[in-house]
Short mmCIF file of C-alpha atoms and ligand atoms in Angstrom, two decimals:
data_model
loop_
_atom_site.label_atom_id
_atom_site.label_comp_id
_atom_site.label_asym_id
_atom_site.label_seq_id
_atom_site.Cartn_x
_atom_site.Cartn_y
_atom_site.Cartn_z
CA MET A 105 -31.45 83.36 -35.75
CA HIS A 106 -29.21 84.78 -38.57
CA PHE A 107 -26.44 83.31 -39.94
CA SER A 108 -24.15 84.32 -42.99
CA VAL A 109 -24.21 82.59 -46.15
CA LEU A 110 -20.44 82.10 -45.77
CA ASP A 111 -21.00 79.64 -43.37
CA LEU A 112 -22.23 77.24 -46.09
CA PHE A 113 -19.18 77.36 -47.67
CA THR A 114 -15.91 76.77 -45.55
CA ILE A 115 -12.78 75.74 -46.70
CA GLY A 116 -11.85 72.60 -45.11
CA VAL A 117 -10.58 69.12 -45.43
CA GLY A 118 -12.19 65.83 -46.86
CA PRO A 119 -14.03 63.49 -46.63
CA SER A 120 -17.16 64.40 -44.78
CA SER A 121 -18.69 67.63 -43.25
CA SER A 122 -20.58 65.62 -40.76
CA HIS A 123 -18.04 63.26 -39.86
CA THR A 124 -14.68 64.76 -40.70
CA VAL A 125 -15.13 68.83 -40.38
CA GLY A 126 -17.76 68.86 -37.66
CA PRO A 127 -16.05 66.06 -35.18
CA MET A 128 -12.85 68.06 -35.72
CA ARG A 129 -14.28 71.20 -34.63
CA ALA A 130 -15.63 69.68 -31.84
CA ALA A 131 -13.01 68.43 -30.28
CA ALA A 132 -10.94 71.33 -30.82
CA ARG A 133 -13.72 73.34 -28.95
CA PHE A 134 -13.70 70.65 -26.12
CA VAL A 135 -9.84 70.95 -25.58
CA GLU A 136 -9.81 74.91 -25.93
CA SER A 137 -12.53 74.78 -22.88
CA LEU A 138 -10.46 72.85 -20.89
CA GLY A 139 -8.18 76.04 -19.79
CA ASP A 140 -5.37 74.70 -17.07
CA LEU A 141 -7.64 71.91 -15.32
CA PRO A 142 -5.19 68.96 -14.51
CA VAL A 143 -6.14 66.49 -17.39
CA THR A 144 -4.38 63.09 -17.95
CA ARG A 145 -6.73 61.28 -20.38
CA LEU A 146 -9.33 62.63 -23.15
CA ARG A 147 -12.10 60.06 -24.06
CA CYS A 148 -14.94 60.38 -26.81
CA ASP A 149 -17.52 58.30 -27.43
CA LEU A 150 -19.10 58.11 -30.71
CA TYR A 151 -22.88 57.21 -31.55
CA GLY A 152 -25.38 56.60 -34.26
CA SER A 153 -24.13 57.29 -37.75
CA LEU A 154 -20.69 58.76 -36.49
CA ALA A 155 -19.97 55.02 -35.25
CA ALA A 156 -21.71 53.06 -37.84
CA THR A 157 -19.27 54.91 -40.69
CA GLY A 158 -16.90 56.94 -38.65
CA LYS A 159 -13.95 54.94 -39.68
CA GLY A 160 -14.60 55.24 -43.06
CA HIS A 161 -15.04 58.89 -42.94
CA SER A 162 -11.95 59.46 -41.10
CA THR A 163 -13.80 60.67 -37.95
CA ASP A 164 -10.98 59.00 -35.72
CA THR A 165 -7.95 61.17 -37.49
CA ALA A 166 -10.45 64.32 -37.25
CA LEU A 167 -10.51 64.08 -33.66
CA LEU A 168 -7.33 63.39 -32.84
CA LEU A 169 -6.18 66.56 -35.13
CA GLY A 170 -8.94 68.32 -33.39
CA PHE A 171 -7.50 67.38 -29.61
CA LEU A 172 -3.99 68.80 -30.66
CA GLY A 173 -6.10 72.03 -31.12
CA HIS A 174 -6.50 71.87 -35.47
CA HIS A 175 -9.26 73.19 -36.91
CA PRO A 176 -10.44 72.14 -40.53
CA GLU A 177 -9.86 75.54 -41.81
CA SER A 178 -6.43 75.86 -41.13
CA VAL A 179 -4.88 72.36 -40.45
CA PRO A 180 -1.82 72.04 -42.60
CA VAL A 181 -3.20 69.17 -45.30
CA ALA A 182 0.37 68.16 -46.02
CA GLU A 183 1.13 67.31 -42.43
CA ILE A 184 -1.69 65.18 -41.51
CA GLN A 185 0.05 61.63 -41.42
CA THR A 186 3.19 63.10 -40.17
CA LEU A 187 0.96 64.49 -36.77
CA LEU A 188 -1.05 61.40 -36.53
CA ASN A 189 1.79 58.75 -36.82
CA GLN A 190 3.19 60.70 -33.89
CA ILE A 191 0.42 60.27 -31.57
CA ARG A 192 -0.28 56.52 -32.80
CA THR A 193 3.43 55.40 -32.32
CA GLY A 194 4.43 57.64 -29.46
CA GLY A 195 1.45 57.13 -27.41
CA THR A 196 1.20 60.78 -26.51
CA LEU A 197 -0.77 63.92 -27.37
CA THR A 198 -0.16 67.55 -26.80
CA LEU A 199 -3.22 69.78 -25.87
CA PRO A 200 -3.10 73.56 -27.21
CA ASN A 201 -2.42 74.44 -23.56
CA GLY A 202 0.65 72.69 -23.88
CA ARG A 203 -0.04 69.99 -21.63
CA THR A 204 1.17 66.35 -22.80
CA ILE A 205 -1.08 63.58 -21.90
CA PRO A 206 -0.66 59.44 -22.53
CA PHE A 207 -3.25 58.49 -25.30
CA ASN A 208 -4.46 55.39 -26.12
CA GLU A 209 -6.87 55.33 -29.23
CA LYS A 210 -8.41 52.03 -28.99
CA ALA A 211 -9.35 52.37 -25.37
CA ASP A 212 -10.29 56.18 -25.69
CA LEU A 213 -12.32 56.62 -28.96
CA ASP A 214 -15.13 54.25 -28.38
CA PHE A 215 -17.32 53.48 -31.44
CA LYS A 216 -20.59 52.71 -30.05
CA ARG A 217 -22.03 51.08 -33.01
CA LEU A 218 -25.76 50.73 -32.37
CA LYS A 219 -26.77 53.19 -30.46
CA PRO A 220 -27.90 57.06 -31.37
CA LEU A 221 -27.73 59.72 -29.01
CA PRO A 222 -31.46 61.42 -28.56
CA ARG A 223 -30.79 64.54 -30.29
CA HIS A 224 -29.17 63.85 -33.62
CA PRO A 225 -27.90 60.89 -35.29
CA ASN A 226 -23.97 62.20 -35.25
CA GLY A 227 -23.24 62.45 -31.29
CA MET A 228 -20.13 62.70 -29.86
CA HIS A 229 -19.41 62.08 -25.68
CA PHE A 230 -16.46 64.15 -24.59
CA GLN A 231 -14.75 63.62 -21.40
CA ALA A 232 -11.52 65.10 -19.49
CA LEU A 233 -10.23 63.30 -16.75
CA ASP A 234 -7.52 63.67 -14.39
CA GLU A 235 -4.98 60.68 -12.94
CA ASN A 236 -7.76 59.17 -10.42
CA ASP A 237 -10.05 58.92 -13.59
CA THR A 238 -12.34 61.64 -11.98
CA VAL A 239 -14.29 63.49 -14.79
CA LEU A 240 -13.38 67.02 -14.86
CA ARG A 241 -15.52 67.98 -17.70
CA GLU A 242 -17.49 66.33 -20.14
CA ASP A 243 -19.81 67.43 -23.21
CA ILE A 244 -22.29 66.16 -25.60
CA ILE A 245 -21.49 67.63 -28.69
CA TYR A 246 -23.66 66.96 -32.00
CA SER A 247 -22.10 67.56 -35.83
CA MET A 248 -25.68 68.65 -37.23
CA GLY A 249 -24.15 68.39 -40.94
CA GLY A 250 -22.56 70.85 -43.43
CA GLY A 251 -19.75 71.12 -40.68
CA PHE A 252 -21.85 72.74 -38.11
CA ILE A 253 -21.71 71.76 -34.32
CA ALA A 254 -24.09 72.30 -31.59
CA SER A 255 -23.68 71.18 -28.18
CA GLU A 256 -26.59 69.87 -25.87
CA HIS A 257 -26.97 72.97 -24.07
CA GLU A 258 -26.85 74.91 -27.42
CA LEU A 259 -29.83 72.84 -28.64
CA ASP A 260 -31.58 74.00 -25.68
CA HIS A 261 -30.44 77.23 -25.66
CA PRO A 262 -29.81 78.54 -28.93
CA PRO A 263 -26.48 81.15 -28.50
CA ALA A 264 -27.78 84.70 -29.56
CA SER A 265 -26.48 85.54 -33.23
CA SER A 266 -24.04 88.33 -32.88
CA VAL A 267 -26.16 89.79 -35.83
CA THR A 268 -29.56 90.58 -34.68
CA GLU A 269 -31.31 92.65 -37.69
CA ILE A 270 -30.70 92.10 -41.34
CA PRO A 271 -32.70 94.18 -44.10
CA PHE A 272 -34.29 90.99 -45.74
CA PRO A 273 -35.20 88.40 -43.38
CA TYR A 274 -36.88 85.26 -44.73
CA ASP A 275 -37.47 82.14 -43.53
CA SER A 276 -39.28 80.56 -47.11
CA GLY A 277 -38.81 80.72 -50.49
CA ALA A 278 -41.90 82.87 -50.76
CA GLU A 279 -40.70 85.25 -48.38
CA LEU A 280 -37.34 85.39 -50.36
CA LEU A 281 -39.28 86.19 -53.55
CA ALA A 282 -41.63 88.65 -52.02
CA HIS A 283 -38.63 90.63 -51.01
CA CYS A 284 -37.22 90.38 -54.66
CA GLU A 285 -40.81 91.46 -55.68
CA ALA A 286 -41.10 94.31 -53.44
CA THR A 287 -37.68 95.83 -54.07
CA GLY A 288 -36.72 94.72 -57.87
CA GLN A 289 -33.56 92.93 -56.74
CA SER A 290 -32.50 89.42 -57.67
CA ILE A 291 -31.78 87.09 -54.85
CA ALA A 292 -28.03 87.59 -55.23
CA GLU A 293 -28.34 91.26 -54.50
CA LEU A 294 -30.38 90.84 -51.31
CA THR A 295 -28.16 88.42 -50.19
CA LEU A 296 -25.51 90.56 -50.64
CA ALA A 297 -27.34 93.38 -48.50
CA ASN A 298 -27.90 90.86 -45.81
CA GLU A 299 -24.31 90.27 -45.90
CA ALA A 300 -23.32 93.95 -45.38
CA ALA A 301 -24.86 93.04 -41.49
CA PHE A 302 -21.91 90.59 -40.81
CA ARG A 303 -18.82 92.59 -42.47
CA PRO A 304 -18.11 95.26 -45.27
CA GLU A 305 -19.19 94.42 -48.23
CA ASN A 306 -15.34 94.41 -49.64
CA GLU A 307 -14.68 91.58 -47.23
CA THR A 308 -17.79 89.63 -48.26
CA ARG A 309 -16.48 89.73 -51.78
CA GLU A 310 -12.71 88.81 -50.78
CA ARG A 311 -14.10 85.85 -49.09
CA PHE A 312 -16.01 84.75 -51.64
CA ASP A 313 -12.83 85.13 -54.32
CA ALA A 314 -11.00 82.97 -51.44
CA VAL A 315 -14.07 80.23 -51.65
CA TRP A 316 -13.79 80.26 -55.70
CA ALA A 317 -9.72 80.03 -55.41
CA ALA A 318 -10.00 76.92 -53.30
CA MET A 319 -12.59 75.23 -55.43
CA GLN A 320 -10.24 75.86 -58.44
CA GLU A 321 -7.17 74.71 -56.91
CA CYS A 322 -9.36 71.80 -55.48
CA VAL A 323 -10.43 71.08 -59.45
CA ASN A 324 -6.97 71.38 -60.25
CA ASN A 325 -5.21 68.88 -57.49
CA GLY A 326 -7.81 66.48 -58.90
CA CYS A 327 -6.75 66.64 -62.17
CA SER A 328 -3.38 66.29 -61.19
CA ASN A 329 -3.24 63.50 -58.88
CA GLU A 330 -3.25 59.75 -59.80
CA GLY A 331 -3.20 56.26 -57.86
CA LEU A 332 -5.83 55.06 -55.89
CA LEU A 333 -7.90 56.22 -53.12
CA PRO A 334 -7.44 55.54 -49.70
CA GLY A 335 -9.75 52.93 -47.81
CA GLY A 336 -10.32 49.23 -48.63
CA LEU A 337 -12.01 50.00 -51.63
CA LYS A 338 -8.84 50.15 -54.24
CA ILE A 339 -10.73 52.56 -56.09
CA SER A 340 -8.60 54.31 -58.72
CA ARG A 341 -8.70 58.03 -59.25
CA ARG A 342 -10.51 59.38 -62.71
CA ALA A 343 -10.24 62.90 -62.83
CA HIS A 344 -6.19 62.77 -64.11
CA LYS A 345 -6.86 60.57 -67.12
CA LEU A 346 -10.06 61.99 -68.27
CA HIS A 347 -8.32 65.30 -68.22
CA GLN A 348 -5.75 64.22 -70.17
CA ASN A 349 -8.19 62.54 -72.61
CA LEU A 350 -10.10 65.90 -72.84
CA CYS A 351 -7.07 68.11 -73.32
CA ASN A 352 -5.98 65.76 -76.26
CA ARG A 353 -9.40 65.49 -78.10
CA ASN A 354 -9.36 66.23 -81.68
CA GLU A 355 -11.44 68.63 -83.25
CA ALA A 356 -13.92 65.90 -84.44
CA ALA A 357 -14.79 65.41 -80.84
CA LEU A 358 -16.25 68.61 -80.75
CA SER A 359 -19.10 67.56 -83.02
CA ASP A 360 -20.78 65.90 -79.95
CA PRO A 361 -23.10 68.50 -78.70
CA LEU A 362 -23.19 67.26 -75.49
CA ALA A 363 -19.15 66.72 -74.91
CA VAL A 364 -19.23 69.95 -72.45
CA LEU A 365 -21.01 67.28 -70.12
CA ASP A 366 -17.63 65.53 -70.12
CA TRP A 367 -16.16 68.67 -68.89
CA VAL A 368 -18.60 68.63 -65.97
CA ASN A 369 -18.44 65.45 -65.04
CA LEU A 370 -14.43 65.91 -64.96
CA TYR A 371 -14.86 69.23 -62.64
CA ALA A 372 -17.20 66.83 -59.89
CA LEU A 373 -14.73 63.81 -60.30
CA ALA A 374 -11.71 66.11 -59.46
CA VAL A 375 -13.31 67.72 -56.27
CA ASN A 376 -14.88 64.70 -54.83
CA GLU A 377 -11.69 62.33 -55.54
CA GLU A 378 -9.40 64.88 -53.40
CA ASN A 379 -12.32 65.23 -51.00
CA ALA A 380 -12.22 61.08 -50.74
CA ALA A 381 -8.43 61.34 -50.38
CA GLY A 382 -8.69 63.71 -47.47
CA GLY A 383 -7.67 66.89 -49.42
CA ARG A 384 -8.50 70.59 -48.95
CA VAL A 385 -11.85 71.24 -50.45
CA VAL A 386 -14.81 73.50 -49.87
CA THR A 387 -18.05 72.46 -47.89
CA ALA A 388 -20.59 73.11 -50.48
CA PRO A 389 -23.08 72.46 -48.41
CA THR A 390 -21.32 69.16 -47.11
CA ASN A 391 -18.37 67.62 -48.27
CA GLY A 392 -19.87 64.81 -49.42
CA ALA A 393 -21.64 66.78 -52.13
CA ALA A 394 -18.65 68.95 -52.30
CA GLY A 395 -18.20 68.77 -56.02
CA ILE A 396 -21.55 70.01 -57.57
CA ILE A 397 -21.01 73.99 -56.79
CA PRO A 398 -17.42 73.73 -58.23
CA ALA A 399 -18.43 71.64 -61.21
CA VAL A 400 -21.68 73.63 -62.25
CA LEU A 401 -19.55 76.90 -61.85
CA HIS A 402 -16.58 76.02 -63.85
CA TYR A 403 -19.18 74.89 -66.19
CA ALA A 404 -20.66 78.41 -66.29
CA THR A 405 -17.34 80.43 -66.14
CA ARG A 406 -15.90 78.30 -68.65
CA PHE A 407 -18.56 77.75 -71.18
CA ARG A 408 -21.49 80.28 -70.47
CA HIS A 409 -21.92 84.22 -70.89
CA SER A 410 -23.47 85.98 -68.05
CA PRO A 411 -24.53 89.47 -68.35
CA HIS A 412 -24.07 90.58 -64.52
CA GLY A 413 -21.19 91.82 -63.39
CA HIS A 414 -19.52 89.70 -60.62
CA PRO A 415 -21.20 86.96 -62.16
CA VAL A 416 -18.85 84.22 -59.45
CA HIS A 417 -20.20 86.62 -56.63
CA ARG A 418 -23.67 86.15 -57.88
CA PHE A 419 -23.65 82.45 -58.17
CA LEU A 420 -22.59 82.06 -54.75
CA LEU A 421 -24.86 84.36 -53.03
CA THR A 422 -27.84 82.58 -54.67
CA ALA A 423 -26.33 79.22 -54.01
CA GLY A 424 -26.21 80.34 -50.59
CA ALA A 425 -29.47 81.76 -50.09
CA ILE A 426 -30.90 78.27 -51.30
CA ALA A 427 -28.73 76.37 -48.68
CA THR A 428 -30.15 78.76 -45.93
CA LEU A 429 -33.95 77.44 -46.97
CA TYR A 430 -32.76 73.96 -46.42
CA LYS A 431 -30.53 74.77 -43.45
CA LYS A 432 -33.65 76.18 -41.68
CA ASN A 433 -36.41 74.04 -42.75
CA ALA A 434 -34.86 70.75 -43.29
CA SER A 435 -31.35 69.24 -42.99
CA LEU A 436 -28.13 69.51 -44.94
CA SER A 437 -26.90 65.90 -43.33
CA GLY A 438 -27.22 62.45 -44.78
CA ALA A 439 -27.35 60.76 -41.75
CA ASP A 440 -30.36 62.69 -40.57
CA VAL A 441 -32.07 62.43 -44.39
CA GLY A 442 -30.19 60.70 -46.54
CA CYS A 443 -28.29 62.14 -49.75
CA GLN A 444 -31.47 63.96 -50.62
CA GLY A 445 -29.51 66.32 -47.75
CA GLU A 446 -26.24 66.39 -49.30
CA VAL A 447 -26.34 65.73 -53.17
CA GLY A 448 -30.15 66.76 -53.39
CA VAL A 449 -29.36 70.00 -51.92
CA ALA A 450 -26.17 70.61 -53.64
CA CYS A 451 -27.97 69.99 -56.83
CA SER A 452 -30.79 72.47 -56.02
CA MET A 453 -28.41 75.41 -55.10
CA ALA A 454 -26.16 74.70 -58.22
CA ALA A 455 -29.31 74.88 -60.86
CA GLY A 456 -31.01 78.12 -58.82
CA ALA A 457 -27.34 80.13 -58.94
CA LEU A 458 -26.82 78.75 -62.34
CA VAL A 459 -29.99 80.41 -63.55
CA GLU A 460 -28.90 83.71 -61.34
CA PHE A 461 -25.64 83.43 -63.37
CA LEU A 462 -27.44 83.61 -66.80
CA GLY A 463 -29.34 86.42 -65.91
CA GLY A 464 -32.77 84.55 -64.81
CA THR A 465 -35.43 86.03 -62.69
CA PRO A 466 -35.72 85.05 -58.88
CA GLN A 467 -39.05 83.21 -60.09
CA GLN A 468 -36.88 81.26 -62.45
CA VAL A 469 -34.22 80.74 -59.70
CA GLU A 470 -36.95 79.59 -57.25
CA ASN A 471 -38.23 76.77 -60.02
CA ALA A 472 -35.01 75.65 -61.09
CA ALA A 473 -34.00 75.10 -57.21
CA GLU A 474 -37.18 73.29 -56.82
CA ILE A 475 -36.64 71.27 -59.46
CA GLY A 476 -32.92 70.34 -58.58
CA MET A 477 -34.57 69.18 -55.81
CA GLU A 478 -37.76 67.35 -56.92
CA HIS A 479 -35.71 64.88 -58.58
CA ASN A 480 -33.50 63.98 -56.12
CA LEU A 481 -36.50 63.11 -53.49
CA GLY A 482 -36.10 59.79 -51.59
CA LEU A 483 -32.44 59.70 -52.52
CA THR A 484 -30.49 57.66 -49.91
CA CYS A 485 -27.29 57.55 -48.11
CA ASP A 486 -25.57 53.98 -48.64
CA PRO A 487 -21.88 54.55 -48.81
CA VAL A 488 -19.82 51.32 -49.87
CA GLY A 489 -17.63 50.51 -47.16
CA GLY A 490 -18.20 53.41 -44.89
CA LEU A 491 -16.30 55.83 -47.64
CA VAL A 492 -17.00 58.73 -49.05
CA GLN A 493 -16.44 57.19 -52.70
CA ILE A 494 -18.94 54.65 -53.98
CA PRO A 495 -21.68 56.17 -54.66
CA CYS A 496 -20.91 59.47 -53.54
CA ILE A 497 -18.00 60.53 -56.08
CA GLU A 498 -19.99 59.70 -59.49
CA ARG A 499 -23.58 61.00 -58.04
CA ASN A 500 -21.56 64.37 -57.87
CA ALA A 501 -21.13 64.58 -61.52
CA MET A 502 -24.91 63.07 -62.08
CA GLY A 503 -25.89 65.92 -59.60
CA SER A 504 -24.04 68.45 -61.23
CA VAL A 505 -25.39 67.50 -64.90
CA LYS A 506 -29.13 67.58 -63.29
CA ALA A 507 -28.47 70.83 -61.91
CA ILE A 508 -27.61 72.20 -65.39
CA ASN A 509 -30.81 70.63 -66.78
CA ALA A 510 -32.73 71.78 -63.91
CA ALA A 511 -31.84 75.42 -64.82
CA ARG A 512 -32.55 75.06 -68.67
CA LEU A 513 -35.63 73.87 -67.89
CA ALA A 514 -36.70 77.04 -65.62
CA MET A 515 -35.24 79.05 -68.32
CA THR A 516 -37.71 78.17 -70.92
CA GLY A 517 -40.25 79.05 -68.58
CA ASP A 518 -41.43 82.25 -66.76
CA GLY A 519 -40.74 80.99 -63.32
CA SER A 520 -44.24 80.15 -62.60
CA HIS A 521 -44.96 76.23 -61.59
CA TYR A 522 -46.99 73.85 -59.69
CA ILE A 523 -44.80 72.50 -56.74
CA SER A 524 -42.86 75.66 -55.13
CA LEU A 525 -39.48 75.22 -53.47
CA ASP A 526 -40.65 75.51 -50.17
CA LYS A 527 -43.29 72.38 -50.50
CA VAL A 528 -40.19 70.50 -51.88
CA ILE A 529 -38.31 71.04 -49.13
CA ARG A 530 -41.07 70.42 -46.59
CA THR A 531 -41.82 66.69 -48.96
CA MET A 532 -37.58 66.11 -48.63
CA LEU A 533 -37.71 66.77 -44.56
CA ASP A 534 -40.67 64.33 -44.55
CA THR A 535 -39.27 61.79 -46.50
CA GLY A 536 -36.05 61.98 -44.88
CA ARG A 537 -38.31 61.39 -41.61
CA ASP A 538 -39.67 58.13 -43.28
CA MET A 539 -36.51 56.63 -44.40
CA LYS A 540 -35.54 53.70 -42.61
CA SER A 541 -31.84 54.41 -40.49
CA LYS A 542 -30.12 51.96 -42.74
CA TYR A 543 -30.34 54.24 -45.62
CA LYS A 544 -29.13 57.08 -43.76
CA GLU A 545 -25.30 57.31 -43.44
CA THR A 546 -25.05 53.80 -41.36
CA SER A 547 -23.82 51.42 -44.30
CA ARG A 548 -26.50 49.28 -43.32
CA GLY A 549 -28.52 49.36 -46.23
CA GLY A 550 -28.42 49.65 -50.10
CA LEU A 551 -25.15 49.73 -52.30
CA ALA A 552 -23.36 49.23 -49.15
CA VAL A 553 -24.80 45.77 -48.57
CA ASN A 554 -25.71 44.62 -52.04
CA VAL A 555 -22.30 45.11 -53.77
CA VAL A 556 -21.94 42.37 -56.34
CA GLU A 557 -18.82 40.53 -55.77
CA CYS A 558 -16.99 40.18 -59.22
S1 LIG B 272 -24.19 58.68 -50.26
FE1 LIG B 272 -24.64 61.06 -50.67
S2 LIG B 272 -25.30 61.64 -48.24
FE2 LIG B 272 -23.88 59.66 -48.28
S3 LIG B 272 -22.08 60.16 -47.75
FE3 LIG B 272 -22.04 59.74 -50.05
S4 LIG B 272 -22.34 62.12 -50.87
FE4 LIG B 272 -22.99 61.87 -48.43
#
């Protein structure tokens, strides 16, 4: 099955692609399937990681917005609180077909904490009932990571892709490099050619421009907004002050050769603070790890020179090609493989994409992507309080700096190296499978249970 790399960069809302974006999509899809059925009650049981950390990850509010027919790409962020208040104080919700039904959130969103469903750690069981409590329609839908969803039926019978042929099909990094060697094209050029099977090139470029504009807007918002992040941790936003400090620095500060890293940190913090606050962000490839691609791309466009035309498109095309390898052969879900699948993958994507931006060879791109993941292997997911704040926000800053260093390391060589990207992806999956579930987005291990009280 072929999918577009643009599916890996959706403009949505925070704080989580698997626990917010996926559930909103699933709820909207479920209510849109109800047609004119005489529904008087809607229910959703949540299982596994969604049940364990769903409240901190705003899964409940995502489901309510989905029941209203909102989608992550278009939900009016500024009106979310009003929409939620209307449901919670009014005790009713209006379905996309115009039918208004009573809704009791406590009774009808059931977080079944200790029970995962068999096919994936992020399971949802939706039911639509009539006035006699007879089930009119039900569906089990999984949130697979990165905002992707699949019903039980779709997992058994994957839907046929509307695109059956692309010019350069690949399932592994080795196959991708073989296409590059055979054609003399870069990974970005091959990916752009593959995208032409989905839509005309000008449309692909326009959509990448929209993604980049949304990333820039997110950084700007993160630099402007102040105050405490939502949730019980009382974490203050840092990006605003850091931005002011960086803008007011005197010339002497420029003698620090690593001063540019402060800007990289700023970009990542700004995005992930917006994400934690439920703002508009680009999933890249998840929301928890949404800061790394924009941070490295801001660094590249502001501080580095690219020898290519359309360097931002090349960066995003390459990042998307690398993410495709992880999606096909491992996982993009912290609930499935730990934070390796989120921050690790974003670091790998950004490292390879930066090499492409800087004019490196496909072999150097593959090398950088491999380094980016190799040094994130074993990274657990242990969000404190079930919120996408600690360690997530800072972890994006660290992942961004690591990606830049991975690109630098790869650019010092000729692309030949010992461990291939395919091998490190396989190792990431194996490590994730061996990881105890308490380290996979359940907030039952790691930092989530060992925070020292001051
Ligand atoms: S620790 Fe990593 S995987 Fe877990 S919620 Fe935070 S960013 Fe996502």
